[in-house]
Short mmCIF file of C-alpha atoms and ligand atoms in Angstrom, two decimals:
data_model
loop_
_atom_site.label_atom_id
_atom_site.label_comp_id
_atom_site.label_asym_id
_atom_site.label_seq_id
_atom_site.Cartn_x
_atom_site.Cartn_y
_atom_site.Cartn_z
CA UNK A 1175 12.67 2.67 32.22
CA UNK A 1176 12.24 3.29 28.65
CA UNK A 1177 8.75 3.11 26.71
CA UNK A 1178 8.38 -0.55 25.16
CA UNK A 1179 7.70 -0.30 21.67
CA UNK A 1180 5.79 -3.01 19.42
CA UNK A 1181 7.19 -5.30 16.87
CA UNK A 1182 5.80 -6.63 13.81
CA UNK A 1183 7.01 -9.18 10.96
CA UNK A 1184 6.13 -8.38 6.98
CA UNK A 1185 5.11 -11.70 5.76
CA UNK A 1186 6.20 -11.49 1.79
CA UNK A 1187 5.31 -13.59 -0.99
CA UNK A 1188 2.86 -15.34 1.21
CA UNK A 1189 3.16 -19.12 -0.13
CA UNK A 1190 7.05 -19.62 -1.49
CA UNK A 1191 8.39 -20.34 1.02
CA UNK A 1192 12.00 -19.65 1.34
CA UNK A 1193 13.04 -21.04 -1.90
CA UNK A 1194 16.46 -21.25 -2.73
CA UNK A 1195 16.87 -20.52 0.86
CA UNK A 1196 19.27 -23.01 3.58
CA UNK A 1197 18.20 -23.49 7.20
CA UNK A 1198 14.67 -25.20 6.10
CA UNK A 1199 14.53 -28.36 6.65
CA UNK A 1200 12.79 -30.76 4.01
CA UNK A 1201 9.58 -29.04 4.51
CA UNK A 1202 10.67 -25.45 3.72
CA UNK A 1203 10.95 -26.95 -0.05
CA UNK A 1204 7.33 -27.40 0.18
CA UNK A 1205 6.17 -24.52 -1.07
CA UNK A 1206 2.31 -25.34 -0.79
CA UNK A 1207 2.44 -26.51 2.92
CA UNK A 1208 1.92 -24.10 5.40
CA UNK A 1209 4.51 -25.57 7.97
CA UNK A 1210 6.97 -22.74 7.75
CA UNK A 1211 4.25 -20.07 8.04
CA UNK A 1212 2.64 -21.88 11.32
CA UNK A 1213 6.03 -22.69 12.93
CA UNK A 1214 6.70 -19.11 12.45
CA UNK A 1215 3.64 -17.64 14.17
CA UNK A 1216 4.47 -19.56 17.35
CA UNK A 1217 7.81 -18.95 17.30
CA UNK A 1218 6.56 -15.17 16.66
CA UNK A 1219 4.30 -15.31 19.27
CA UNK A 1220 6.78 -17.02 21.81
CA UNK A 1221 8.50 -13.48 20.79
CA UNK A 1222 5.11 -11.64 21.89
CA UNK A 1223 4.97 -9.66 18.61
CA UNK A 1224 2.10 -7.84 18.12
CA UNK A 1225 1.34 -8.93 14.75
CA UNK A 1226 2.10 -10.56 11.22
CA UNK A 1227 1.30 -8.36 8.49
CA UNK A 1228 0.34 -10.74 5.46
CA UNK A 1229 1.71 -9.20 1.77
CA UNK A 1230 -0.41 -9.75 -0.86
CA UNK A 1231 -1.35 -8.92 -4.67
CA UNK A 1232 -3.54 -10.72 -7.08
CA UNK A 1233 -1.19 -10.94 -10.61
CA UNK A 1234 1.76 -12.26 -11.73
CA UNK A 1235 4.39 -9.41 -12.66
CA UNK A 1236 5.28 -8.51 -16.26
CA UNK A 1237 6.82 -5.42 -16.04
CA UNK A 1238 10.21 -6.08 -16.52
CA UNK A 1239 11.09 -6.61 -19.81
CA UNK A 1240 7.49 -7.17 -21.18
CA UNK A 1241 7.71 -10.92 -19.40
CA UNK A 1242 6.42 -13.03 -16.91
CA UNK A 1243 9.84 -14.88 -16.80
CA UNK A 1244 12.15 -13.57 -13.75
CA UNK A 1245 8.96 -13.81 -11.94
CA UNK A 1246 8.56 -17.23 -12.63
CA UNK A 1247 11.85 -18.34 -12.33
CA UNK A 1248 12.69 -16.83 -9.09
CA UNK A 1249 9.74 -16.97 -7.54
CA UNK A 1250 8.94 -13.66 -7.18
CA UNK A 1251 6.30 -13.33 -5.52
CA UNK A 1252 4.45 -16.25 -7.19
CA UNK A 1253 2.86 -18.50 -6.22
CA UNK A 1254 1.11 -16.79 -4.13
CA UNK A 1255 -1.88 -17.92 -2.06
CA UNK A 1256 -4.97 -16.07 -0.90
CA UNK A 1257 -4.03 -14.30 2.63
CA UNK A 1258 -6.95 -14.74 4.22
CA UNK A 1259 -6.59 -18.61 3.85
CA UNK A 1260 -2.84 -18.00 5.06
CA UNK A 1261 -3.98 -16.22 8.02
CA UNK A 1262 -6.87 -18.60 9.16
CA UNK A 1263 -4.09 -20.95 9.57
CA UNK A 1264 -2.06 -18.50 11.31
CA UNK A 1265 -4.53 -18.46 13.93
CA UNK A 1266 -5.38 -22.19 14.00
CA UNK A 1267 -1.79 -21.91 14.95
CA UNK A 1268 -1.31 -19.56 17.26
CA UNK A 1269 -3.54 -17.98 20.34
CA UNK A 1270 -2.37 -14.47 21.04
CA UNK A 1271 -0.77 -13.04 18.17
CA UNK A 1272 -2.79 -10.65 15.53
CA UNK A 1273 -2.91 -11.31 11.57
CA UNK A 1274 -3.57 -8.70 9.36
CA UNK A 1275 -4.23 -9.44 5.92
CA UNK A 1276 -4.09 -7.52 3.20
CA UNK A 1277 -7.25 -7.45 1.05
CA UNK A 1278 -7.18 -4.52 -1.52
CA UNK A 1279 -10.10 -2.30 -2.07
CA UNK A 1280 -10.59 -2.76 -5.97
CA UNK A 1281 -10.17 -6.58 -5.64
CA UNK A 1282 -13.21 -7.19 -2.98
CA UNK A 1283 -16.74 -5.38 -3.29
CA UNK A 1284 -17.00 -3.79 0.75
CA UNK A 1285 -19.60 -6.49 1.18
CA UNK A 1286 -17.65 -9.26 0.51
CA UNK A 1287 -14.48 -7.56 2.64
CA UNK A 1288 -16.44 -6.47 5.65
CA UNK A 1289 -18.02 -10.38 5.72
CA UNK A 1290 -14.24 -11.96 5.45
CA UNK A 1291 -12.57 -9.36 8.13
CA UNK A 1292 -15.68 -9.98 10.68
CA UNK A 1293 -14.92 -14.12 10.23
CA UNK A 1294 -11.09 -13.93 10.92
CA UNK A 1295 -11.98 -11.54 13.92
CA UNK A 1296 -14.45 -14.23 15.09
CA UNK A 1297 -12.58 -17.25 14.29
CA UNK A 1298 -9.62 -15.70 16.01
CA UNK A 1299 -11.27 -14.30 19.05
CA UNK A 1300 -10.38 -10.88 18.53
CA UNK A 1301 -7.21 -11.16 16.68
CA UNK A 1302 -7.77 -9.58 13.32
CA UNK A 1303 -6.43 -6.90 11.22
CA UNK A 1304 -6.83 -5.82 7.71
CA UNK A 1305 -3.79 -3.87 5.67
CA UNK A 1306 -5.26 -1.59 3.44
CA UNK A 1307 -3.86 -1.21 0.43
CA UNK A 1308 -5.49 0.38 -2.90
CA UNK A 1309 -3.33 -1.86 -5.58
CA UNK A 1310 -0.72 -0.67 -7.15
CA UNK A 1311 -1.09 -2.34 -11.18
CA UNK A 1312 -3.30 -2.01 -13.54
CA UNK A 1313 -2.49 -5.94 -14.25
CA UNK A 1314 -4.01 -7.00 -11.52
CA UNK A 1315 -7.14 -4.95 -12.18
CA UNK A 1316 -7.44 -6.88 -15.62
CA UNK A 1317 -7.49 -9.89 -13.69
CA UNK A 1318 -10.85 -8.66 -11.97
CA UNK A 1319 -12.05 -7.43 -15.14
CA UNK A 1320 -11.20 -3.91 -15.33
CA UNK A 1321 -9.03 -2.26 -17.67
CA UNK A 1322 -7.19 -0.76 -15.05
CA UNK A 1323 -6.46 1.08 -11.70
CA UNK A 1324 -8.11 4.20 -11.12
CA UNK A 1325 -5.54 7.31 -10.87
CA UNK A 1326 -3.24 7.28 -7.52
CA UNK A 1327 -4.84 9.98 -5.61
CA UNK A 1328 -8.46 9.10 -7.15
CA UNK A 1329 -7.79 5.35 -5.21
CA UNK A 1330 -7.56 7.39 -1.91
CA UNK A 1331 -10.88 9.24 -2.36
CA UNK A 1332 -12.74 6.15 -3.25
CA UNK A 1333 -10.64 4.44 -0.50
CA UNK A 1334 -12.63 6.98 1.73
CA UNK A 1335 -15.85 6.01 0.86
CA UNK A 1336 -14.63 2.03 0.81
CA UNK A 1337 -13.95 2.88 4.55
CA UNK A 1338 -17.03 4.41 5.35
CA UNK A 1339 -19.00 1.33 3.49
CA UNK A 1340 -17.04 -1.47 5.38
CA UNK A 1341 -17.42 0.77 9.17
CA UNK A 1342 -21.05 1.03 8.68
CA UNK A 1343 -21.67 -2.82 7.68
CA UNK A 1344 -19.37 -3.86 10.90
CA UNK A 1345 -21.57 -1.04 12.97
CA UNK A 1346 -25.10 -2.89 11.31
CA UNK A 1347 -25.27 -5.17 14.10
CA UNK A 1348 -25.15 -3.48 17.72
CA UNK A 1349 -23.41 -4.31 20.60
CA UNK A 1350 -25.24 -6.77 22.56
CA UNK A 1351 -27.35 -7.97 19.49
CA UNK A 1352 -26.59 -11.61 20.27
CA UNK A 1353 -28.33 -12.80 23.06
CA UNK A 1354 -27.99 -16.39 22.90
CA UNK A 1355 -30.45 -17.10 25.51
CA UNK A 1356 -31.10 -20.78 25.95
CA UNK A 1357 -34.17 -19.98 28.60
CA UNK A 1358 -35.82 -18.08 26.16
CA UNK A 1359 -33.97 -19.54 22.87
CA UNK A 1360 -33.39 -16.28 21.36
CA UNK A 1361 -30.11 -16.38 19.28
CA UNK A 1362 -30.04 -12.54 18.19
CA UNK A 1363 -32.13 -9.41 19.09
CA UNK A 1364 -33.31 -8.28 15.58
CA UNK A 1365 -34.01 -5.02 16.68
CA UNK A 1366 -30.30 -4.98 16.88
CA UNK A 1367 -29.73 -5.59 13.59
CA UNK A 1368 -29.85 -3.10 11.05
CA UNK A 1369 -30.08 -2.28 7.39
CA UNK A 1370 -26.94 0.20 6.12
CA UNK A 1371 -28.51 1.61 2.92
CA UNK A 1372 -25.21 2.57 2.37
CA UNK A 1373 -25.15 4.75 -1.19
CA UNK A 1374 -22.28 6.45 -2.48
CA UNK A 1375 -20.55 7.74 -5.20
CA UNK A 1376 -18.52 4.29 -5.95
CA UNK A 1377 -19.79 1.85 -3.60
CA UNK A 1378 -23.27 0.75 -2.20
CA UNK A 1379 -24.24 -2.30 0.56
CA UNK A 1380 -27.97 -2.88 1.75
CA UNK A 1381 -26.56 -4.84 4.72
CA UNK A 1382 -26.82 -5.75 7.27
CA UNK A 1383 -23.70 -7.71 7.53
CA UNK A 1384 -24.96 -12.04 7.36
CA UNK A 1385 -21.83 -12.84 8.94
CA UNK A 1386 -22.46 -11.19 12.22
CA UNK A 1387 -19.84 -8.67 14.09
CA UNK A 1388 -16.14 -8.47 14.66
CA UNK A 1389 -15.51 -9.67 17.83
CA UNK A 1390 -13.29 -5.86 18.40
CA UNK A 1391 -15.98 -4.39 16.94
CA UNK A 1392 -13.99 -4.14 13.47
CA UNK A 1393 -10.52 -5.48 12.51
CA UNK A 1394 -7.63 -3.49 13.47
CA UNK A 1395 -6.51 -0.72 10.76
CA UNK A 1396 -2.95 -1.20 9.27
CA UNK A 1397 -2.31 1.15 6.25
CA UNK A 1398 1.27 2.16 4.55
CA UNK A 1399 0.69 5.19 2.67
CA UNK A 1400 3.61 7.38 1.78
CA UNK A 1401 2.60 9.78 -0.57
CA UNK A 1402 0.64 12.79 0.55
CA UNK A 1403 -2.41 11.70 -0.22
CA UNK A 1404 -1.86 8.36 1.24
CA UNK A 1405 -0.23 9.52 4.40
CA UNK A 1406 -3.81 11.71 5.05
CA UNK A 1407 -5.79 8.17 4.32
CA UNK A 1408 -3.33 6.54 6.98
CA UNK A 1409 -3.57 9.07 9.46
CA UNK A 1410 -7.16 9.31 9.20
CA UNK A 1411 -8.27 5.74 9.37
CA UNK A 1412 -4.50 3.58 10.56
CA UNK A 1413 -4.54 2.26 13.73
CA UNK A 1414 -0.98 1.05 12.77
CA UNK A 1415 0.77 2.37 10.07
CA UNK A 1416 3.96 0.67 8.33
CA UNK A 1417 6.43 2.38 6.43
CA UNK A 1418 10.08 2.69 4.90
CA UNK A 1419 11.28 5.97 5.13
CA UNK A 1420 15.62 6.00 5.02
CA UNK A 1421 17.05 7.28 7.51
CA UNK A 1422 16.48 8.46 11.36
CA UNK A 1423 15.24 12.11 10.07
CA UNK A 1424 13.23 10.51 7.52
CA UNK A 1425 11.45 8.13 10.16
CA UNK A 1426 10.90 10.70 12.66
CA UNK A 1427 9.58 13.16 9.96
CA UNK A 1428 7.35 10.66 9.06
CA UNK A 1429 5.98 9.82 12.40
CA UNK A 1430 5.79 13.54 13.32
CA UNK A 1431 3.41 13.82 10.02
CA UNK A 1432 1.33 11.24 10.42
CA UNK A 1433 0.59 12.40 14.09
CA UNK A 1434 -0.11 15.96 12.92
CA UNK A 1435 -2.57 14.75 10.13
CA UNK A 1436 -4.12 12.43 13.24
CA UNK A 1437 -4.30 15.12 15.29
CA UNK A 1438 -5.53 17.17 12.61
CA UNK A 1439 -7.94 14.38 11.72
CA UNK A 1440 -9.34 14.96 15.59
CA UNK A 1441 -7.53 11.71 16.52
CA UNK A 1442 -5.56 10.42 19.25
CA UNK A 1443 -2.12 10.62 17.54
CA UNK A 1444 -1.52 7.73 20.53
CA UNK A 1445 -4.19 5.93 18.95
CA UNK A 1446 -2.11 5.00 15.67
CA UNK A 1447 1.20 3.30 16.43
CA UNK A 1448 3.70 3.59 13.12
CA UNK A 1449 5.87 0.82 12.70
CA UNK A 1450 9.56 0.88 10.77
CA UNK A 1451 11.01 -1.42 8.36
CA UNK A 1452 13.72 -3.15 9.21
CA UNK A 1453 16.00 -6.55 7.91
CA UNK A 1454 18.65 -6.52 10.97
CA UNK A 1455 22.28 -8.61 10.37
CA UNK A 1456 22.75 -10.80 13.34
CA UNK A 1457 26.23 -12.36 13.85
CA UNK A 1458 28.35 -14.11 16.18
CA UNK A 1459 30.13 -11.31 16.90
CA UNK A 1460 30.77 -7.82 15.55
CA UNK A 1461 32.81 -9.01 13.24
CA UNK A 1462 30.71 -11.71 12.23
CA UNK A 1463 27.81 -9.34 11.65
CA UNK A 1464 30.10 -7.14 9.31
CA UNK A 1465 31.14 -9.88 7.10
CA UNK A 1466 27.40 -11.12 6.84
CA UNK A 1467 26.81 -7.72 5.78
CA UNK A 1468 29.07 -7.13 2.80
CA UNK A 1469 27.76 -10.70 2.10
CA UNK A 1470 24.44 -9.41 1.35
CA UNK A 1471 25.36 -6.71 0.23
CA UNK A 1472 27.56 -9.01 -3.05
CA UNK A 1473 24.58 -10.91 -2.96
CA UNK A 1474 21.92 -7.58 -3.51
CA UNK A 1475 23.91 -6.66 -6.31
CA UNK A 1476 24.16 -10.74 -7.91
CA UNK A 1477 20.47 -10.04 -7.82
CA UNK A 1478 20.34 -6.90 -8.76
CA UNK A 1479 18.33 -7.95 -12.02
CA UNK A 1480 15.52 -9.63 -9.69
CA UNK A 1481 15.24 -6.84 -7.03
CA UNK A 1482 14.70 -4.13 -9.99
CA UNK A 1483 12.25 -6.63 -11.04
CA UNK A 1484 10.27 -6.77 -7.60
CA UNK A 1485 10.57 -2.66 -8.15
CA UNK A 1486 9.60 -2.87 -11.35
CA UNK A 1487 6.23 -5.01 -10.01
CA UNK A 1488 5.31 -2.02 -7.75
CA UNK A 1489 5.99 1.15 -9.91
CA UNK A 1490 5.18 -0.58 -13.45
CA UNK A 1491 8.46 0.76 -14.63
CA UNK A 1492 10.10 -1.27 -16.99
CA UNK A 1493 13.84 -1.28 -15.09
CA UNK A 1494 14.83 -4.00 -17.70
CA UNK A 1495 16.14 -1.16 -20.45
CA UNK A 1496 17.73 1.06 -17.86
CA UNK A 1497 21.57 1.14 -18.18
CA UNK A 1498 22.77 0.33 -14.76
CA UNK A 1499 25.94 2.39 -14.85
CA UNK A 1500 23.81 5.53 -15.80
CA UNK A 1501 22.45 8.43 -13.38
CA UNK A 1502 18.34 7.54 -12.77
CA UNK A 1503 16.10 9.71 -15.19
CA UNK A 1504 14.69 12.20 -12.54
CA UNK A 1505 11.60 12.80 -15.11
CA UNK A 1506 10.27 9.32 -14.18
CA UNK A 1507 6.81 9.02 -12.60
CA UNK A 1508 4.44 6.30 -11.28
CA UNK A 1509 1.25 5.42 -10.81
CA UNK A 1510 1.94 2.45 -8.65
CA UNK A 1511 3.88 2.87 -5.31
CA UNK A 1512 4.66 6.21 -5.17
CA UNK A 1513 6.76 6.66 -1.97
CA UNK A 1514 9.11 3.59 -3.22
CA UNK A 1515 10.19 5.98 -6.33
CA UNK A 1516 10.68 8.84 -4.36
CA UNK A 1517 13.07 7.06 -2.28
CA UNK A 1518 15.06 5.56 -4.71
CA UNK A 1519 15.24 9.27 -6.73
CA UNK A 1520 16.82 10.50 -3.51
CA UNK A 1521 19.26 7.56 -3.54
CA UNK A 1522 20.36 8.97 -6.73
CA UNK A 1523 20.86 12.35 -5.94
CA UNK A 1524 23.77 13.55 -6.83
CA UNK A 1525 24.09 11.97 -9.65
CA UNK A 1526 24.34 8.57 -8.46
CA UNK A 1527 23.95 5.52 -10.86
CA UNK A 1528 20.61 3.16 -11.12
CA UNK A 1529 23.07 0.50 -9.25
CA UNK A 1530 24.54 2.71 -6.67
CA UNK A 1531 21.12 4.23 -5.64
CA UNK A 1532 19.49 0.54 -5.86
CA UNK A 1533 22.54 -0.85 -3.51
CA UNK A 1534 21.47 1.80 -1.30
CA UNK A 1535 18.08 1.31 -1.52
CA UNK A 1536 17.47 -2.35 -1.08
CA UNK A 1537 20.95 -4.36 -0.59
CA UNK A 1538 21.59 -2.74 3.15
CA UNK A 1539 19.23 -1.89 5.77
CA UNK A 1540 15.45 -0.80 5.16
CA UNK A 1541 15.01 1.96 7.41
CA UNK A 1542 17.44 2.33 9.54
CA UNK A 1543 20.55 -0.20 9.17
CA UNK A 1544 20.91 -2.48 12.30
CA UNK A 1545 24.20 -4.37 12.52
CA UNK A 1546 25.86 -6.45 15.13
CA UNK A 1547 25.57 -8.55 17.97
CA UNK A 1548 21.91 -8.86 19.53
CA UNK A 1549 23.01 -6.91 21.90
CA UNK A 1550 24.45 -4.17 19.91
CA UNK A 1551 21.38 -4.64 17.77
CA UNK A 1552 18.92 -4.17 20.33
CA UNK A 1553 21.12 -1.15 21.51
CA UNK A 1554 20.98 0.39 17.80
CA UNK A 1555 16.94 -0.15 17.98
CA UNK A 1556 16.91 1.60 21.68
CA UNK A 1557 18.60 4.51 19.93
CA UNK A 1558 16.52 4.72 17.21
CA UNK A 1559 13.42 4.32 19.12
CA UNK A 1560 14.64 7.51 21.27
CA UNK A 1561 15.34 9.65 18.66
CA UNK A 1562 11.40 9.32 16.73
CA UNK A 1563 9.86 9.01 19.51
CA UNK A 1564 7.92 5.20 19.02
CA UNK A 1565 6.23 3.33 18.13
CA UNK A 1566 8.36 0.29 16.46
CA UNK A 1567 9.62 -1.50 14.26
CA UNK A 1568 8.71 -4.41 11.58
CA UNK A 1569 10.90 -6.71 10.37
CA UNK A 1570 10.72 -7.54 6.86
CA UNK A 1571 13.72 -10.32 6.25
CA UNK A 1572 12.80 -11.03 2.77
CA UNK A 1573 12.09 -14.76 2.14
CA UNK A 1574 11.17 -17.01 5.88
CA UNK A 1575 13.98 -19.40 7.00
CA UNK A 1576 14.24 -21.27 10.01
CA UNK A 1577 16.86 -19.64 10.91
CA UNK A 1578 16.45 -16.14 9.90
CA UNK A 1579 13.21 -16.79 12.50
CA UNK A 1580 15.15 -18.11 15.42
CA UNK A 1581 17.54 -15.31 15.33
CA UNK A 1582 15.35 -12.69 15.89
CA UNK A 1583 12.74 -14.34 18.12
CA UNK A 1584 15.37 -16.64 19.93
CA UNK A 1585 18.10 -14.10 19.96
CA UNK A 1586 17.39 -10.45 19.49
CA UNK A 1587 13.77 -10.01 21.20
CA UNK A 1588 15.29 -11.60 24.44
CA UNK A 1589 17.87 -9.15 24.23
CA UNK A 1590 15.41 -6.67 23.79
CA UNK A 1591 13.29 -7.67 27.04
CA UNK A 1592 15.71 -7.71 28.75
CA UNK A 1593 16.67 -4.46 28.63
CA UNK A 1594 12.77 -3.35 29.07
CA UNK A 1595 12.37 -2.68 25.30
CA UNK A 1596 9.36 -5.17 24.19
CA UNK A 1597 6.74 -7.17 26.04
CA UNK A 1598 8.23 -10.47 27.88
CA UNK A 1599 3.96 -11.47 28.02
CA UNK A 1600 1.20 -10.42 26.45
CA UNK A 1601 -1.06 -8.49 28.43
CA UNK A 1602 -4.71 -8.60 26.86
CA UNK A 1603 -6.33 -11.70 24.87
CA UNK A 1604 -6.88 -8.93 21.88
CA UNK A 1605 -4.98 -7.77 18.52
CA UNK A 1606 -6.11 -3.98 19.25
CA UNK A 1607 -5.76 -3.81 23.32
CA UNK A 1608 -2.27 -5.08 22.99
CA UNK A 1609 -1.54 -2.58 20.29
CA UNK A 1610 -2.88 0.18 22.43
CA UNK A 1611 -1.03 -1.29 25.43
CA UNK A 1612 1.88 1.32 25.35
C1 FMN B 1720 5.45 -2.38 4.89
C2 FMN B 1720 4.59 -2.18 3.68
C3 FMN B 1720 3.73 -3.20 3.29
C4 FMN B 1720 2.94 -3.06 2.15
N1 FMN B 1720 2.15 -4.11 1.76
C5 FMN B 1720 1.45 -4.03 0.60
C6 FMN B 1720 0.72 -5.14 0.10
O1 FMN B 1720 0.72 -6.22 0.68
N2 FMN B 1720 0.03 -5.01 -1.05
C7 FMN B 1720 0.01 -3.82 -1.75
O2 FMN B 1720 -0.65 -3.75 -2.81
N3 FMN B 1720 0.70 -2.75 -1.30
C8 FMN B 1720 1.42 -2.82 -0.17
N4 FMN B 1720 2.17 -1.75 0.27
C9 FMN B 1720 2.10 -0.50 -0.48
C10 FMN B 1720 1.27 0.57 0.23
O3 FMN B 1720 -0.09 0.18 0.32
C11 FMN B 1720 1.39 1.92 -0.47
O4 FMN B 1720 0.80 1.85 -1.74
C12 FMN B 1720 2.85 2.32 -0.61
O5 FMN B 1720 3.43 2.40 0.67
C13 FMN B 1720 3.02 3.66 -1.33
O6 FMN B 1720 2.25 4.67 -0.76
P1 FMN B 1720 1.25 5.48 -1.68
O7 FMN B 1720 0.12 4.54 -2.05
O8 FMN B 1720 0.74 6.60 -0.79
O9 FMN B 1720 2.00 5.96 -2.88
C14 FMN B 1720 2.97 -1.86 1.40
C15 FMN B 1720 3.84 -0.85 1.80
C16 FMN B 1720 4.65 -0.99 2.93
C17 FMN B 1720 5.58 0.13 3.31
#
């Protein structure tokens, strides 16, 4: 039998809920309600998917064309609602299925994060995870005040620190501090409890923590660094690790370095599990599946104007001037995403044009392109899954439908069990044991 591997679903735009989008319902034009969302988790967690990973930033984008418009008009990601709300409902919703919300290190003092993370661990019984992420605009930073995002690799040595801030404010109470001892009626041993005095170069915390512990001790680790730097953050402190690199050799190089940094790191490399992008087309039949995928693709390049402008949101490049029908500028640089610009530079090797490289890039597959049947689907995955070596993949369908939902959970993951790929049950009660499972 082959080695399950875990699967995953990238939650975007967390509150718009598939506007514009058929297969709905009524209440999928509802963008405030979380109906959609919390159908989704169970239908998710009939699946047994290790986790949701909750997308989030905190601005609306302006950087294409010097306007807020397309991002207004198309809802690009806005509205969009606090994740940790999002995911308390998510778990109101659902019983064995992790969350991880993403909470950015500029936008919450350690304090403030460490307190939030240890609630939705508690409230979920163990069900937690945080995705790391170190912003990507210096927009967003105005909003909180600043005048803008530290430098890229600067993020990841403050990100450090952040880290070692939050660990020791989830370590300030010790195991077995609560006692809750009606015969004696001592809620917590306070010689369990400790102060963190926690000083460094960027960040400080008294503690301890008011909130009390995680119930795993901390929330589960998810990271998606692709640049260097942010691939030695990831492998240092990611229990799962997502990422979009194109391509079979690209995944499995990928992999292969963030389990040499791990191991490098003096970690398990077992320990951190990286999961794949992927946005599989499901049809009837073969055919079926082909014609939905030219569809798409007709439709990526339609909105060609709104995916540069989601690009443009995580690189700060203004796409807007760019003449489609030209090779890209190799000379350009970021201080947002870098790993997303890198990609679509290689697109255009060759000298490629802006729209051939961006068809490439975001009108077809994400990592690797799955196409088919479910059954020819869930072969492609087997394949894949042989050939890096694990750990699995998460699905990232753009905008939630209804039915965009039931094909994958309803159609593709039993196709998957049943050929021994993914779990058919869950086998421990939390986020981290199940990720460790296999
Ligand atoms: C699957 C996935 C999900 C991500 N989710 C977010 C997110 O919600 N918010 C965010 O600011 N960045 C997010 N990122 C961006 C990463 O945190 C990271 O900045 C990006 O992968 C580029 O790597 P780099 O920071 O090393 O350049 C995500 C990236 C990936 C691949």
């Amino acid at each position: 039998m082959p080695r399950p591997f875990h699967l995953g679903w990238f939650l975007q735009g967390s509150s718009v809920q598939a506007w514009g989008e058929p297969w709905t319902g009524a209440i999928g034009r509802d963008w405030m309600r979380p109906d959609l969302f919390t159908d989704m988790a169970r239908a998710l967690e009939r699946a047994c998917f290790d986790y949701i990973l909750v997308e989030d930033s905190s601005y609306v984008g302006e950087a294409y064309g010097g306007s807020r418009e397309i991002y207004l008009r198309h809802g690009l990601s806005v509205p969009r609602q606090d994740p940790s709300i999002v995911a308390t409902l998510l778990f109101a919703a659902t019983q064995r299925i992790g969350v991880a919300t993403t909470l950015a290190t500029f936008t919450h003092h350690p304090y403030l994060l460490a307190r939030i993370m240890a609630t939705l661990d508690q409230v979920s019984a163990g069900r937690a995870g945080w995705n790391m992420v170190t912003g990507s605009s210096d927009m967003a930073a105005r909003n909180l005040g600043l005048d803008g995002l530290p430098e890229h690799d600067l993020r990841y040595d403050m990100a450090d620190e952040y880290m070692a801030c939050v660990n020791a404010l989830w370590d300030s109470w010790e195991p077995g501090a609560i006692l809750a001892d009606t015969e004696s009626g001592v809620l917590v041993d306070h010689e369990k409890v400790h102060s963190v005095d926690f000083k460094g170069r960027w960040y400080s915390s008294r503690g301890p923590l008011n909130s009390g512990p995680c119930m795993q001790g901390r929330p589960v680790i998810a990271q998606a660094g692709g640049s260097p730097r942010g691939r030695r953050f990831a492998a240092t402190h990611g229990e799962t690790v997502v990422a979009n690199p194109k391509g079979i050799a690209a995944m499995k190089a990928y992999r292969d370095d963030i389990r040499a940094l791990a191991a490098a790191a003096g970690r398990d490399p077992d320990s951190i599990k990286v999961l794949f992008l992927v946005n599989p087309i499901i049809g009837e039949s073969a055919e079926h599946a082909e014609m939905r995928r030219l569809e798409r693709i007709a439709a990526a390049d339609r909105r060609i104007a709104q995916r540069l402008a989601h690009f443009s949101k995580v690189t700060n490049i203004d796409f807007s001037g760019f003449d489609l029908d030209q090779p890209i500028d190799e000379g350009l640089r970021t201080n947002g995403h870098q790993q997303n610009l890198d990609t679509l530079k290689r697109m255009g090797a060759g000298g490629k044009t802006l729209r051939q490289a961006f068809t490439e890039y975001s009108g077809t597959g994400l990592s690797v392109d799955l196409c088919g049947t479910v059954d020819a689907v869930a072969g492609q995955m087997a394949e894949a899954m042989q050939e890096i070596g694990g750990d699995g993949f998460l699905f990232s369908m753009g905008d939630v439908s209804r039915r965009v939902v039931a094909e994958v959970a309803d159609g593709l993951v039993p196709a998957l069990q049943a050929r021994g790929l993914v779990r058919r049950a869950y086998a421990h009660a939390t986020f981290r044991e199940n990720l460790l499972e296999f």
